[in-house]
Tab-separated table of C-alpha atoms in Angstrom:
chain	number	residue	atom	x	y	z
A	1	MET	CA	-6.735	11.620	-12.516
A	2	LYS	CA	-6.643	10.386	-8.928
A	3	ALA	CA	-7.964	6.950	-9.827
A	4	GLN	CA	-5.093	6.496	-12.267
A	5	GLU	CA	-2.498	7.299	-9.608
A	6	ILE	CA	-4.135	4.934	-7.143
A	7	ALA	CA	-4.210	2.166	-9.722
A	8	TYR	CA	-0.576	2.769	-10.605
A	9	ARG	CA	0.675	2.717	-7.003
A	10	PHE	CA	-1.427	-0.312	-6.224
A	11	SER	CA	-0.288	-2.259	-9.267
A	12	LEU	CA	3.365	-1.423	-8.821
A	13	LEU	CA	3.633	-2.048	-5.092
A	14	VAL	CA	1.306	-5.018	-4.826
A	15	CYS	CA	2.151	-6.705	-8.130
A	16	GLY	CA	5.783	-5.623	-7.936
A	17	HIS	CA	6.125	-5.710	-11.701
A	18	ALA	CA	6.189	-2.637	-13.958
A	19	ASP	CA	4.660	-4.402	-16.966
A	20	ASP	CA	1.879	-5.853	-14.815
A	21	ALA	CA	1.322	-2.400	-13.403
A	22	ASP	CA	0.775	-0.923	-16.852
A	23	ASP	CA	-1.584	-3.720	-17.899
A	24	ALA	CA	-3.487	-3.752	-14.624
A	25	MET	CA	-3.830	0.013	-14.539
A	26	GLN	CA	-5.216	0.140	-18.070
A	27	GLU	CA	-7.644	-2.686	-17.398
A	28	ALA	CA	-8.826	-1.091	-14.163
A	29	LEU	CA	-9.176	2.366	-15.657
A	30	LEU	CA	-11.058	1.036	-18.633
A	31	LYS	CA	-13.596	-0.525	-16.287
A	32	THR	CA	-13.694	2.694	-14.321
A	33	TYR	CA	-14.476	4.796	-17.392
A	34	ARG	CA	-17.175	2.375	-18.438
A	35	HIS	CA	-18.871	1.714	-15.124
A	36	ALA	CA	-18.016	4.440	-12.625
A	37	GLY	CA	-21.035	6.541	-13.571
A	38	GLN	CA	-23.336	3.771	-12.431
A	39	ILE	CA	-21.913	3.765	-8.892
A	40	LYS	CA	-23.767	6.413	-6.915
A	41	GLU	CA	-22.035	6.428	-3.532
A	42	PRO	CA	-18.446	7.782	-3.336
A	43	ALA	CA	-17.554	5.302	-0.578
A	44	ALA	CA	-18.736	2.392	-2.711
A	45	PHE	CA	-16.716	3.715	-5.645
A	46	ARG	CA	-13.487	3.679	-3.627
A	47	THR	CA	-13.949	0.069	-2.603
A	48	TRP	CA	-15.032	-0.871	-6.119
A	49	LEU	CA	-11.967	0.775	-7.647
A	50	TYR	CA	-9.498	-1.005	-5.375
A	51	ARG	CA	-11.248	-4.349	-5.909
A	52	THR	CA	-11.147	-3.779	-9.656
A	53	VAL	CA	-7.435	-2.968	-9.599
A	54	LYS	CA	-6.719	-5.965	-7.375
A	55	ASN	CA	-8.508	-8.305	-9.774
A	56	ALA	CA	-6.868	-6.727	-12.818
A	57	CYS	CA	-3.497	-7.143	-11.132
A	58	LEU	CA	-4.140	-10.829	-10.409
A	59	ILE	CA	-5.305	-11.458	-13.968
A	60	SER	CA	-2.232	-9.714	-15.320
A	61	ARG	CA	-0.022	-11.848	-13.065
A	62	ARG	CA	-1.737	-15.061	-14.217
A	63	LYS	CA	-1.008	-14.154	-17.836
A	64	ARG	CA	2.666	-14.143	-16.898
A	65	VAL	CA	2.568	-17.358	-14.922
A	66	ASP	CA	5.430	-18.850	-16.924
A	67	GLU	CA	7.712	-15.952	-16.083
A	68	PRO	CA	9.694	-15.876	-12.858
A	69	ALA	CA	8.439	-13.286	-10.371
A	70	ARG	CA	10.419	-10.063	-10.665
A	71	LEU	CA	10.521	-7.125	-8.333
A	72	GLN	CA	10.308	-3.574	-9.555
A	73	SER	CA	11.351	-0.713	-7.361
A	74	LEU	CA	9.421	2.507	-7.531
A	75	ASP	CA	12.755	4.256	-7.761
A	76	ASP	CA	14.273	2.249	-10.516
A	77	VAL	CA	12.916	2.364	-14.039
A	78	SER	CA	9.787	2.397	-16.177
A	79	MET	CA	9.382	0.997	-19.681
A	80	THR	CA	8.865	3.353	-22.604
A	81	PRO	CA	6.777	2.405	-25.678
A	82	ASP	CA	9.908	1.566	-27.665
A	83	GLY	CA	11.078	-0.891	-25.016
A	84	SER	CA	13.814	1.246	-23.508
A	85	VAL	CA	13.845	2.115	-19.822
A	86	GLN	CA	13.780	5.367	-17.957
A	87	ARG	CA	13.806	6.360	-14.336
A	88	ILE	CA	10.378	6.694	-12.747
A	89	ASP	CA	9.727	10.266	-11.691
A	90	VAL	CA	7.835	9.956	-8.456
A	91	GLU	CA	9.075	12.954	-6.520
A	92	ASP	CA	7.251	16.145	-5.765
A	93	PRO	CA	9.284	18.850	-7.543
A	94	GLY	CA	8.474	21.266	-4.715
A	95	ARG	CA	10.502	19.283	-2.193
A	96	ARG	CA	14.063	20.085	-1.166
A	97	PRO	CA	16.822	17.769	-2.420
A	98	ASP	CA	17.536	16.414	1.083
A	99	GLN	CA	13.843	15.611	1.520
A	100	VAL	CA	13.802	13.906	-1.856
A	101	MET	CA	16.844	11.791	-0.931
A	102	GLU	CA	15.399	10.827	2.422
A	103	ASN	CA	12.036	9.941	0.903
A	104	THR	CA	13.740	7.897	-1.791
A	105	ARG	CA	15.737	6.009	0.826
A	106	LEU	CA	12.641	5.351	2.898
A	107	ARG	CA	10.624	4.206	-0.102
A	108	ARG	CA	13.332	1.782	-1.192
A	109	SER	CA	13.530	0.331	2.301
A	110	LEU	CA	9.766	0.056	2.487
A	111	HIS	CA	9.539	-1.581	-0.910
A	112	ARG	CA	12.105	-4.209	0.101
A	113	ALA	CA	10.322	-4.802	3.392
A	114	LEU	CA	6.915	-5.084	1.704
A	115	GLN	CA	8.185	-7.800	-0.627
A	116	THR	CA	9.009	-9.984	2.390
A	117	LEU	CA	5.342	-10.099	3.422
A	118	PRO	CA	2.840	-12.704	2.202
A	119	PRO	CA	0.853	-11.231	-0.744
A	120	GLU	CA	-2.357	-10.762	1.212
A	121	SER	CA	-0.583	-9.018	4.094
A	122	ARG	CA	1.191	-6.786	1.580
A	123	LEU	CA	-2.176	-5.924	0.105
A	124	ILE	CA	-3.597	-5.103	3.539
A	125	VAL	CA	-0.648	-2.898	4.479
A	126	PHE	CA	-0.856	-1.111	1.162
A	127	LEU	CA	-4.584	-0.426	1.394
A	128	ARG	CA	-4.586	0.561	5.059
A	129	GLU	CA	-1.279	2.368	5.509
A	130	VAL	CA	-0.262	3.653	2.104
A	131	GLU	CA	-3.717	4.465	0.720
A	132	GLY	CA	-5.405	5.204	4.017
A	133	LEU	CA	-8.505	3.061	3.565
A	134	SER	CA	-10.519	2.316	6.695
A	135	THR	CA	-10.434	-1.141	8.229
A	136	ARG	CA	-13.949	-1.711	6.923
A	137	GLU	CA	-12.941	-0.740	3.379
A	138	VAL	CA	-9.879	-2.972	3.479
A	139	ALA	CA	-12.031	-5.872	4.668
A	140	ALA	CA	-14.421	-5.276	1.757
A	141	VAL	CA	-11.635	-5.145	-0.834
A	142	VAL	CA	-9.730	-8.168	0.481
A	143	GLY	CA	-12.824	-10.184	1.357
A	144	ILE	CA	-12.046	-10.983	5.012
A	145	SER	CA	-13.471	-9.803	8.351
A	146	GLU	CA	-12.452	-6.529	9.978
A	147	ALA	CA	-11.037	-8.454	12.942
A	148	ASN	CA	-8.907	-10.466	10.569
A	149	VAL	CA	-7.668	-7.282	8.884
A	150	LYS	CA	-6.585	-5.886	12.260
A	151	THR	CA	-4.797	-9.076	13.276
A	152	ARG	CA	-2.925	-9.393	9.986
A	153	LEU	CA	-2.116	-5.693	9.910
A	154	HIS	CA	-0.550	-5.881	13.357
A	155	ARG	CA	1.598	-8.877	12.425
A	156	ALA	CA	2.598	-7.207	9.170
A	157	ARG	CA	3.582	-4.022	11.001
A	158	LEU	CA	5.801	-5.992	13.380
A	159	SER	CA	7.444	-7.740	10.457
A	160	LEU	CA	7.950	-4.503	8.555
A	161	ARG	CA	9.396	-2.868	11.653
A	162	GLN	CA	12.015	-5.590	11.907
A	163	HIS	CA	13.026	-5.134	8.272
A	164	LEU	CA	13.018	-1.354	8.372
A	165	GLU	CA	15.041	-1.272	11.583
A	166	ALA	CA	17.570	-3.798	10.346
A	167	PRO	CA	21.003	-2.221	9.660
B	1	MET	CA	17.157	-2.939	19.222
B	2	ARG	CA	15.886	-4.346	22.524
B	3	THR	CA	12.586	-6.176	22.454
B	4	PRO	CA	10.008	-6.526	25.254
B	5	ALA	CA	10.946	-9.453	27.475
B	6	SER	CA	8.366	-10.016	30.204
B	7	ASP	CA	5.002	-11.728	29.766
B	8	ARG	CA	3.351	-8.419	30.616
B	9	CYS	CA	5.354	-6.701	27.870
B	10	ARG	CA	4.521	-9.417	25.349
B	11	SER	CA	0.844	-9.161	26.209
B	12	LEU	CA	0.876	-5.394	25.727
B	13	LEU	CA	2.783	-5.754	22.481
B	14	GLU	CA	-0.300	-7.415	21.014
B	15	GLN	CA	-2.253	-4.239	21.732
B	16	LEU	CA	0.235	-1.791	20.289
B	17	SER	CA	-1.379	-1.488	16.859
B	18	LYS	CA	-4.782	-0.796	18.395
B	19	TYR	CA	-3.069	1.716	20.684
B	20	LEU	CA	-1.467	3.517	17.733
B	21	ASP	CA	-4.757	3.445	15.814
B	22	ASP	CA	-6.610	4.786	18.865
B	23	GLU	CA	-8.879	1.752	18.934
B	24	LEU	CA	-8.368	0.656	22.550
B	25	PRO	CA	-11.070	1.165	25.189
B	26	PRO	CA	-10.148	4.109	27.484
B	27	ALA	CA	-9.183	1.932	30.476
B	28	GLN	CA	-6.854	-0.251	28.394
B	29	ARG	CA	-5.400	2.802	26.723
B	30	ARG	CA	-4.598	4.376	30.095
B	31	SER	CA	-3.070	1.132	31.320
B	32	LEU	CA	-0.862	0.800	28.259
B	33	SER	CA	0.163	4.467	28.405
B	34	ALA	CA	1.182	4.000	32.046
B	35	HIS	CA	3.206	0.902	31.161
B	36	LEU	CA	4.987	2.702	28.326
B	37	ARG	CA	6.020	5.480	30.707
B	38	ARG	CA	7.555	2.926	33.067
B	39	CYS	CA	9.076	0.564	30.484
B	40	PRO	CA	11.704	2.121	28.169
B	41	CYS	CA	11.929	-1.081	26.198
B	42	CYS	CA	8.218	-1.076	25.300
B	43	GLN	CA	8.306	2.682	24.690
B	44	THR	CA	11.106	2.159	22.190
B	45	MET	CA	9.090	-0.598	20.549
B	46	ALA	CA	6.009	1.651	20.353
B	47	ASP	CA	8.040	4.503	18.852
B	48	SER	CA	9.584	2.147	16.323
B	49	LEU	CA	6.215	0.719	15.292
B	50	LYS	CA	4.810	4.219	14.963
B	51	HIS	CA	7.751	5.154	12.743
B	52	THR	CA	7.045	2.095	10.574
B	53	VAL	CA	3.434	3.160	10.090
B	54	GLU	CA	4.504	6.713	9.240
B	55	THR	CA	7.010	5.409	6.697
B	56	CYS	CA	4.237	3.462	4.964
B	57	ARG	CA	2.007	6.518	4.874
B	58	LYS	CA	4.697	8.637	3.242
B	59	ALA	CA	4.763	6.179	0.330
B	60	GLY	CA	1.219	7.224	-0.526
B	61	THR	CA	2.543	10.383	-2.156
B	62	THR	CA	4.013	8.511	-5.127
B	63	ARG	CA	3.267	10.370	-8.357
B	64	LEU	CA	2.312	8.864	-11.656
B	65	PRO	CA	5.068	9.288	-14.290
B	66	ALA	CA	3.894	11.511	-17.155
B	67	ASP	CA	4.783	8.950	-19.825
B	68	VAL	CA	2.735	6.265	-18.091
B	69	ARG	CA	-0.234	8.621	-17.799
B	70	VAL	CA	-0.167	9.537	-21.486
B	71	ARG	CA	0.303	5.942	-22.608
B	72	ALA	CA	-2.529	4.649	-20.429
B	73	ARG	CA	-4.964	7.317	-21.569
B	74	ALA	CA	-4.187	6.720	-25.217
B	75	ARG	CA	-4.691	2.983	-24.778
B	76	ILE	CA	-7.943	3.491	-22.881
B	77	ALA	CA	-9.258	5.864	-25.542
B	78	THR	CA	-8.566	3.219	-28.173
B	79	LEU	CA	-10.234	0.480	-26.158
B	80	LEU	CA	-13.259	2.633	-25.335
B	81	ALA	CA	-13.705	3.449	-29.000
B	82	SER	CA	-13.690	-0.206	-29.969
B	83	GLY	CA	-15.454	-2.047	-27.118
B	84	PRO	CA	-19.080	-2.295	-25.937
B	85	VAL	CA	-20.133	-0.933	-22.533
B	86	GLY	CA	-21.082	-3.697	-20.101
B	87	SER	CA	-22.601	-3.841	-16.628
B	88	PRO	CA	-20.641	-2.962	-13.464
B	89	ARG	CA	-18.672	-5.812	-11.976
B	90	THR	CA	-15.133	-6.540	-10.853
């Protein structure tokens, strides 16, 4: 289900916490199953879904307010039901090994760079660049003006560039 | 990496994202394109920023691990079976 993958990527990259990602994804998908049929326009559904995941992610984070913030790489591990860990399988099996390695390297670098951004800028970059939402959609999800989205996106890109280019 | 040094370069740097997103008015776009052809430093900066954006977009292909998918669906099925259906809100 596409919505599930979106929710997972969003939770993991924006929340940066695998447990939060699981909780947030389940909460968001539950709301999706219950309410999606009542949303008639596909464009409205997209915005609604991302807003729902964002809120679920924030709620999940608040529940863990006593825990120190932890970062979870997409390439590291995921938790299994019995509490053990396993490597997250995020690669397309159709890709060549050298492509897989390069993509893994890029994703790790990007993940590190994203974590240096303020949370709202990280959210904007994720929605606009990773998920490909329009500026208008990002503004609707985040709750700021389109002009503000563009300004913050530009600053975030410059910051990310510095981190990605750093040796 | 060299960074744009002149005031003109710094001013154009502010427009680079709009340039990459094809959001500049035609006259400004032409002006910036002309500057990039003349200024290797700004051209390098533009290429680097473009590469950054492309790197972000590649991350959008992340796949959902099978175990996470199964676990989430099982949990949702349980919750749906036990909870009432409310009105749409976030």
